[in-house]
Coordinates of C-alpha atoms in Angstrom, one line a residue:
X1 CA 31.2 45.6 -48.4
X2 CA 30.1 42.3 -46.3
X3 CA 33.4 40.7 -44.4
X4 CA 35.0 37.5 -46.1
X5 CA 36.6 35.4 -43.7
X6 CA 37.9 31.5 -42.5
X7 CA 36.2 30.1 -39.6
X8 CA 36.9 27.2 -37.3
X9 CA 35.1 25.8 -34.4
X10 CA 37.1 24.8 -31.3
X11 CA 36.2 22.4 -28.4
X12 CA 37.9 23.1 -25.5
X13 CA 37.9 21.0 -22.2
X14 CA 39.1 21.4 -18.9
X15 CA 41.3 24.7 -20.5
X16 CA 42.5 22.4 -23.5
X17 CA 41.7 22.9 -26.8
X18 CA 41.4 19.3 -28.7
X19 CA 42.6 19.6 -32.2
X20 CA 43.8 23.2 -32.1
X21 CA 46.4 22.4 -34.8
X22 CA 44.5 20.8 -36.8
X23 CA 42.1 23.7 -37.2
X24 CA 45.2 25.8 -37.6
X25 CA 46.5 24.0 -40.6
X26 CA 43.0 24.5 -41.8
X27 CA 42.9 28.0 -41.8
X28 CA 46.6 28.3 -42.9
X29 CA 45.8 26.2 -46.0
X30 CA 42.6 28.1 -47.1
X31 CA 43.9 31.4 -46.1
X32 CA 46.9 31.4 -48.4
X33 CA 45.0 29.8 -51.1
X34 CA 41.9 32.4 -50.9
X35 CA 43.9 35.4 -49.3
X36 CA 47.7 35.0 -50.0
X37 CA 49.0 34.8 -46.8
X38 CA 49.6 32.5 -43.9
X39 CA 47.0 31.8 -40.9
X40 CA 48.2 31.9 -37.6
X41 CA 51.1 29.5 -36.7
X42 CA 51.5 29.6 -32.9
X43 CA 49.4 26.8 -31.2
X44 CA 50.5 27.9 -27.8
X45 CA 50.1 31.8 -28.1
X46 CA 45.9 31.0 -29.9
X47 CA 45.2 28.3 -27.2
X48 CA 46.0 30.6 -24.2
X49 CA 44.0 33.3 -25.9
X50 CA 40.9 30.5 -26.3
X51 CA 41.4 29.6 -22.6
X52 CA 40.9 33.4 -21.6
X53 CA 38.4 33.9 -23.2
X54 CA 36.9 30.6 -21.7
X55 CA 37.7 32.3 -18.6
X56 CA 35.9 34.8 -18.7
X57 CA 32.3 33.7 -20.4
X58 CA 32.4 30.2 -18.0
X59 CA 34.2 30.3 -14.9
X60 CA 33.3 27.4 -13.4
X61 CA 32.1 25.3 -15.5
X62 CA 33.4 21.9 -15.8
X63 CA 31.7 21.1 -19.5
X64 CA 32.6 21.7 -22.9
X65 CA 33.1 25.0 -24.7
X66 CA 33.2 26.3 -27.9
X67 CA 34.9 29.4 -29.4
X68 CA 35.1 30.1 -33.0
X69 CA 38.4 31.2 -34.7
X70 CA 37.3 33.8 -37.7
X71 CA 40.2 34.7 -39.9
X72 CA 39.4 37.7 -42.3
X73 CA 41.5 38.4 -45.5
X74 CA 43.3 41.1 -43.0
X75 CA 44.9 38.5 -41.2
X76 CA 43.8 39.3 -37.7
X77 CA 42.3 36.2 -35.9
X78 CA 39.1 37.4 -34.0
X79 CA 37.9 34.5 -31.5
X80 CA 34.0 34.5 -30.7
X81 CA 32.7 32.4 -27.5
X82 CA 30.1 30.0 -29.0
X83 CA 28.9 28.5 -25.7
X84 CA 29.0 25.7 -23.2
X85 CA 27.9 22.0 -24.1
X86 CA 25.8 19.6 -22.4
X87 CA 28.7 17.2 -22.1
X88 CA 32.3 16.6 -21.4
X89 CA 34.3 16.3 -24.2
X90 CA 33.1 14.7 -27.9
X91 CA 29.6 12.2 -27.2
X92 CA 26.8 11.0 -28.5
X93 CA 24.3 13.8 -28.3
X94 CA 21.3 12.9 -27.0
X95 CA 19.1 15.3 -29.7
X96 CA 18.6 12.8 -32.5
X97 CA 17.5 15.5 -35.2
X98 CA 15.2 15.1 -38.3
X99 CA 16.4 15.9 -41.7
X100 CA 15.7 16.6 -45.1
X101 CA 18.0 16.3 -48.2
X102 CA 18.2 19.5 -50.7
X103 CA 20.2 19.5 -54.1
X104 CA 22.5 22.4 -53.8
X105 CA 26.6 23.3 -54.3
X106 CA 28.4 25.2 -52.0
X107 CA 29.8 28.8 -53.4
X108 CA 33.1 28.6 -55.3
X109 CA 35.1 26.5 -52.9
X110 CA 34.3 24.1 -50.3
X111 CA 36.1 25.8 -48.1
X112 CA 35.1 27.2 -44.4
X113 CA 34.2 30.9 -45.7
X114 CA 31.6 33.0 -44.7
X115 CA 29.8 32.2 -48.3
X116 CA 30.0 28.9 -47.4
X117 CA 28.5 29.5 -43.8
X118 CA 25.6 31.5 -45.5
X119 CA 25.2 29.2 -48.0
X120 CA 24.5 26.2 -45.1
X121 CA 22.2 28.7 -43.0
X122 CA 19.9 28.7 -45.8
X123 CA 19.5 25.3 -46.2
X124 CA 18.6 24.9 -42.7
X125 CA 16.1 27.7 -43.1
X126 CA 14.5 25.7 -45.7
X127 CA 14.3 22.2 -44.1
X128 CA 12.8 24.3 -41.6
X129 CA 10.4 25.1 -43.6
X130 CA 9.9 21.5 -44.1
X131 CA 9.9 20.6 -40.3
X132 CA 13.2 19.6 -40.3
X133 CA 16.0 21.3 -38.2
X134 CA 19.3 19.7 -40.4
X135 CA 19.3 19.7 -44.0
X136 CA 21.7 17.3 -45.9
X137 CA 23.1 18.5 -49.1
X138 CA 22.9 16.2 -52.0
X139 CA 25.2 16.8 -55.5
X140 CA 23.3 16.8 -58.7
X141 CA 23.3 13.0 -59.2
X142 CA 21.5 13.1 -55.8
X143 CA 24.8 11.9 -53.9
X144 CA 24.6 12.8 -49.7
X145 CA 27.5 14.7 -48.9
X146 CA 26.7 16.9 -45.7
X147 CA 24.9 17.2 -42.9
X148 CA 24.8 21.2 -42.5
X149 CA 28.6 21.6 -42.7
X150 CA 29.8 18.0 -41.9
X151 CA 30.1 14.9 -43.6
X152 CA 27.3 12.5 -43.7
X153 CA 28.1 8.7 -42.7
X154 CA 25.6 6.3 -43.5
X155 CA 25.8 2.6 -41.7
X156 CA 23.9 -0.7 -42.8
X157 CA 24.9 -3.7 -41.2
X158 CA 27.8 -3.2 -39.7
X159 CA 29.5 -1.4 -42.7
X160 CA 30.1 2.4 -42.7
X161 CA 29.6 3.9 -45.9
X162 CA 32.3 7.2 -45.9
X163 CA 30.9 9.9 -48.7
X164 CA 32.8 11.9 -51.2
X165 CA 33.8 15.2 -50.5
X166 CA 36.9 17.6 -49.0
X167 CA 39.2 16.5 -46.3
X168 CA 38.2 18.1 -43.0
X169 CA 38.6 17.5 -39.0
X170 CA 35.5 15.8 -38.3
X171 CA 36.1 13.7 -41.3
X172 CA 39.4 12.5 -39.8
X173 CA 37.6 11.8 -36.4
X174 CA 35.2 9.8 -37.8
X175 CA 37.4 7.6 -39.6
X176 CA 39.4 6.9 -37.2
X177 CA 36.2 6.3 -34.8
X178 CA 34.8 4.0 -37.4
X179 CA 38.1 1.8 -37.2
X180 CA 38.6 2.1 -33.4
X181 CA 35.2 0.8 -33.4
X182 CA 35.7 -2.1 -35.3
X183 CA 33.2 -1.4 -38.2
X184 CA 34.0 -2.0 -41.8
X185 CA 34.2 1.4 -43.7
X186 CA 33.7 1.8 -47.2
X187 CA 34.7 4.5 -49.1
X188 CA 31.3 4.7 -51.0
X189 CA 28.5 7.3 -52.4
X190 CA 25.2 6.5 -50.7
X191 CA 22.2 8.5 -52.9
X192 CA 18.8 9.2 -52.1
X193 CA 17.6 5.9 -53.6
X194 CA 19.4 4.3 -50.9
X195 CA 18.2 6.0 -48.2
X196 CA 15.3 2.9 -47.4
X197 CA 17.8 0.6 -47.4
X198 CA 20.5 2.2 -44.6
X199 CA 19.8 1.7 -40.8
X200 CA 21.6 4.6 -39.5
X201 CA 22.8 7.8 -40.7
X202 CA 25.2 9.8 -38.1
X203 CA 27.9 13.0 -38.6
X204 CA 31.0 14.3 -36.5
X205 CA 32.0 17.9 -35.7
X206 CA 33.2 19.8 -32.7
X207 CA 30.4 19.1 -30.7
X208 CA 30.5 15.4 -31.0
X209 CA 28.4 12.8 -32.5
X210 CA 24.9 13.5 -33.9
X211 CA 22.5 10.6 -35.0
X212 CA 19.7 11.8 -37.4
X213 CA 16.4 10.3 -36.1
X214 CA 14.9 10.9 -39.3
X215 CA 15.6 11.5 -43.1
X216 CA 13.3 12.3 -45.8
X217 CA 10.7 11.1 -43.6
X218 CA 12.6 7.5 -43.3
X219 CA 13.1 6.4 -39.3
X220 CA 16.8 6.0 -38.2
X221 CA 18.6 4.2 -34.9
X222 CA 21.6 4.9 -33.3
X223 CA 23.0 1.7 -32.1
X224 CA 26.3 1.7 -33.7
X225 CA 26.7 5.9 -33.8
X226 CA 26.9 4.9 -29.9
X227 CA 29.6 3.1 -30.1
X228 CA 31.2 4.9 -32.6
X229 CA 31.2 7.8 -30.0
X230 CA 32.7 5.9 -27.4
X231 CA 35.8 4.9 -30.0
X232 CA 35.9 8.5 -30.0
X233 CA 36.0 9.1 -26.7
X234 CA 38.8 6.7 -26.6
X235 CA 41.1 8.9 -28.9
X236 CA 41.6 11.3 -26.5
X237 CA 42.9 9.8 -22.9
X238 CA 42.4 12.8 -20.7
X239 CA 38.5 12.9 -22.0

């Protein structure tokens, strides 16, 4: 039988782990819903463990890491070193991805589970099939509401437009970006059939900001995803 479990993806700088409990109430939440039981609650003790294991892959280095928290139904947080970034700290990535949209739901919950994670891999595979490296999930009325795993934000003008869809980290960072930033957001489904008439489409995760270059074939800039990166930036001083 294939292992069910929660993930997370952390960003750790300079031995600090931004948003740790964030992604701790994440998997606290999900895993008593889905498994019954609490996630792990101590920030410190999981941090220290992150940093070691930071330690040990990347001495030395000054950029970002990542290291996944996976949470199976046991209960037993395994942590998996994910690699080292380009950057310091949350930025504008300088890889301006094309992307394709595909109609599909993700499995039972939209939660971060393994189903999910499969679920997301196969899109990819099949935008890549389409020369496309991100695929962005549309609902059955041909709403956006992800970019692999994260939530889309479309900009025209200088008004944000926010999809539908579950709560999550990068969510939260890019609203509060958006504002820091001084945009107009609006909490607003942006289909397909708008898709001509948006100038830039950009998402938020761990790794930072990521402007599509391309969607469905339609060119895309990245004027204001640059500045929305350096309101997030701004959100964490010691960045």
């Amino acid at each position: 039988m294939r292992e069910v479990y929660l993930y997370q993806t952390v960003h750790v700088l300079d031995g600090e782990c931004l948003c740790l409990r964030e992604h701790l109430a994440v998997l606290d939440r999900w895993s008593r819903t889905l498994f019954g039981c609490p996630g792990p609650q101590d920030a410190r003790e999981v941090g220290t463990a992150v940093a070691a294991v930071v330690g040990r892959e990347a001495p030395g280095s000054d950029r970002s890491k990542f290291v996944r928290l996976v949470l199976p139904a046991s209960g037993s947080l395994r942590l998996e070193f994910e690699g080292v970034s380009l950057y310091r700290g949350y930025d504008l990535r300088s890889l301006m991805p094309e992307a394709v949209t595909l109609q599909y739901e993700p499995p039972l919950f939209d939660a971060p589970t393994s189903a999910r994670e499969a679920a997301v891999e196969l899109a990819r595979q099949y935008a890549g099939l389409q020369g496309a490296s991100v695929a962005v999930r549309c609902d059955r009325n041909g709403t956006l509401m992800a970019a692999d795993e994260a939530a889309l934000f479309a900009i025209r003008g200088r008004r944000v437009y926010a999809p539908p869809g579950e709560a999550s980290i990068g969510r939260s960072l890019a609203v509060r970006s958006i504002r820091a930033a001084g945009l107009e957001l609006a909490a607003s489904p942006v289909g397909r059939d708008d898709l001509p008439r948006m100038d830039e489409l950009f998402f938020i995760d761990h790794r930072g900001v990521t402007a599509l270059s391309r969607c469905d074939g339609q060119p895309y800039m990245a004027i204001f995803a640059e500045r929305i990166a350096g309101a997030l930036r701004g959100l964490f001083p010691n960045m």
